């Protein structure tokens, strides 16, 4: 066998191994891999610093997807390596070899007729891509975001919208703790081009009047659950507060959720971190600065649930109990136990969600409308609280 052909064969076996291992490690089928997109038929040679294509147009796929593909290959190779007790240098060699072979295939097909140039490997990869796209289309990611009118509302939602605009097939449920929707929020949502619902769910008066900690965002989240029960049949949902910070990588991980998935959240409690504890790839407990007798001592930003799993539990909801919202909701998903948690973010070894908090600002002083009549200030003032 010619050395080049031999190398090609090795690379193909490698790719199959990678896909198979990815399938094993997540318990999903290859056609369920959501973000895999690699059009090998189009394009020009790679011009990135390490031979990784950088131009989305020439490759007929987005930069985000391209990077994710490489990352997935690295991840899968690493998993195979670790499970076989091999050293890191083997993993680096194998990853580079697979990436080289993929790039060679791409260069080899430059300028050729697209249909005639299909090799079995390309056809397989293209059908995987098509199946993955179909999977994402049929399985929306519902992001439930409670929000309320305050000076920081529009800037928070602007940042969050820009994150979600980088994610495929997201359906954003923005639910205001208010009696009527805020026009500025409606305007923002329309401009994003995202699929969204703009709903309202005020906090019940009895909790509003209470001194001390309030069940913030609970009414809104339960409204989100109600919307999902009435409108959704598949996919995954995630409670994502408007003031947190999300790595876009998180959303593709969330899509694989079959029941309930979890991952670490940074900047939480006195430990600075809230996360499942993982040992030898297995869940062994929770790390959180505030255990408080909770069965699920986790942060709101640290878990996602499959829509089907929720629909099978018609009574599941979030309690109006400050500090126990996550625990109460997860307990209401019974039968469900911590041992069933799907561990994401590379076995909970990466922080992809941050419980950030924005400094609160006082509402601005009233504008002298007579003094500033017919100036830009009139219009500007309508945009801030
Ligand atoms: N929130 C709300 N009504 C309130 C206070 C908060 O809808 O009266 C929302 C808020 O926009 C956020 C979530 O509930 O998405 C959690 O609130 P906050 O960020 O204040 O809580 P923390 O992160 O400090 O625990
Ligand atoms: Mn917050």
PDB file of N, CA and C and ligand atoms in Angstrom, residues 150 216 241-244 355-358, ligand 2:
ATOM      1  N   UNK A 150     -35.472  48.241  35.528  1.00  0.00           N
ATOM      2  CA  UNK A 150     -34.482  48.908  36.375  1.00  0.00           C
ATOM      3  C   UNK A 150     -33.471  49.531  35.437  1.00  0.00           C
ATOM      4  N   UNK A 216     -36.903  36.084  43.937  1.00  0.00           N
ATOM      5  CA  UNK A 216     -36.686  36.879  42.721  1.00  0.00           C
ATOM      6  C   UNK A 216     -36.748  35.996  41.472  1.00  0.00           C
ATOM      7  N   UNK A 241     -30.539  33.811  33.937  1.00  0.00           N
ATOM      8  CA  UNK A 241     -30.835  35.160  34.423  1.00  0.00           C
ATOM      9  C   UNK A 241     -30.221  36.207  33.498  1.00  0.00           C
ATOM     10  N   UNK A 242     -30.833  37.405  33.519  1.00  0.00           N
ATOM     11  CA  UNK A 242     -30.393  38.436  32.562  1.00  0.00           C
ATOM     12  C   UNK A 242     -29.026  39.031  32.880  1.00  0.00           C
ATOM     13  N   UNK A 243     -28.546  38.870  34.120  1.00  0.00           N
ATOM     14  CA  UNK A 243     -27.301  39.543  34.511  1.00  0.00           C
ATOM     15  C   UNK A 243     -26.082  38.616  34.538  1.00  0.00           C
ATOM     16  N   UNK A 244     -26.244  37.368  34.173  1.00  0.00           N
ATOM     17  CA  UNK A 244     -25.108  36.442  34.183  1.00  0.00           C
ATOM     18  C   UNK A 244     -24.300  36.520  32.894  1.00  0.00           C
ATOM     19  N   UNK A 355     -21.888  33.574  37.441  1.00  0.00           N
ATOM     20  CA  UNK A 355     -22.973  34.284  38.145  1.00  0.00           C
ATOM     21  C   UNK A 355     -22.525  35.726  38.421  1.00  0.00           C
ATOM     22  N   UNK A 356     -22.444  36.497  37.364  1.00  0.00           N
ATOM     23  CA  UNK A 356     -22.021  37.891  37.523  1.00  0.00           C
ATOM     24  C   UNK A 356     -23.158  38.727  38.098  1.00  0.00           C
ATOM     25  N   UNK A 357     -22.806  39.802  38.776  1.00  0.00           N
ATOM     26  CA  UNK A 357     -23.810  40.729  39.301  1.00  0.00           C
ATOM     27  C   UNK A 357     -23.385  42.143  38.939  1.00  0.00           C
ATOM     28  N   UNK A 358     -24.325  42.894  38.449  1.00  0.00           N
ATOM     29  CA  UNK A 358     -24.028  44.264  38.037  1.00  0.00           C
ATOM     30  C   UNK A 358     -24.297  45.223  39.185  1.00  0.00           C
TER      31      UNK A 358
HETATM   32 MN1  LIG B   2     -28.221  37.860  39.247  1.00  0.00          MN
END
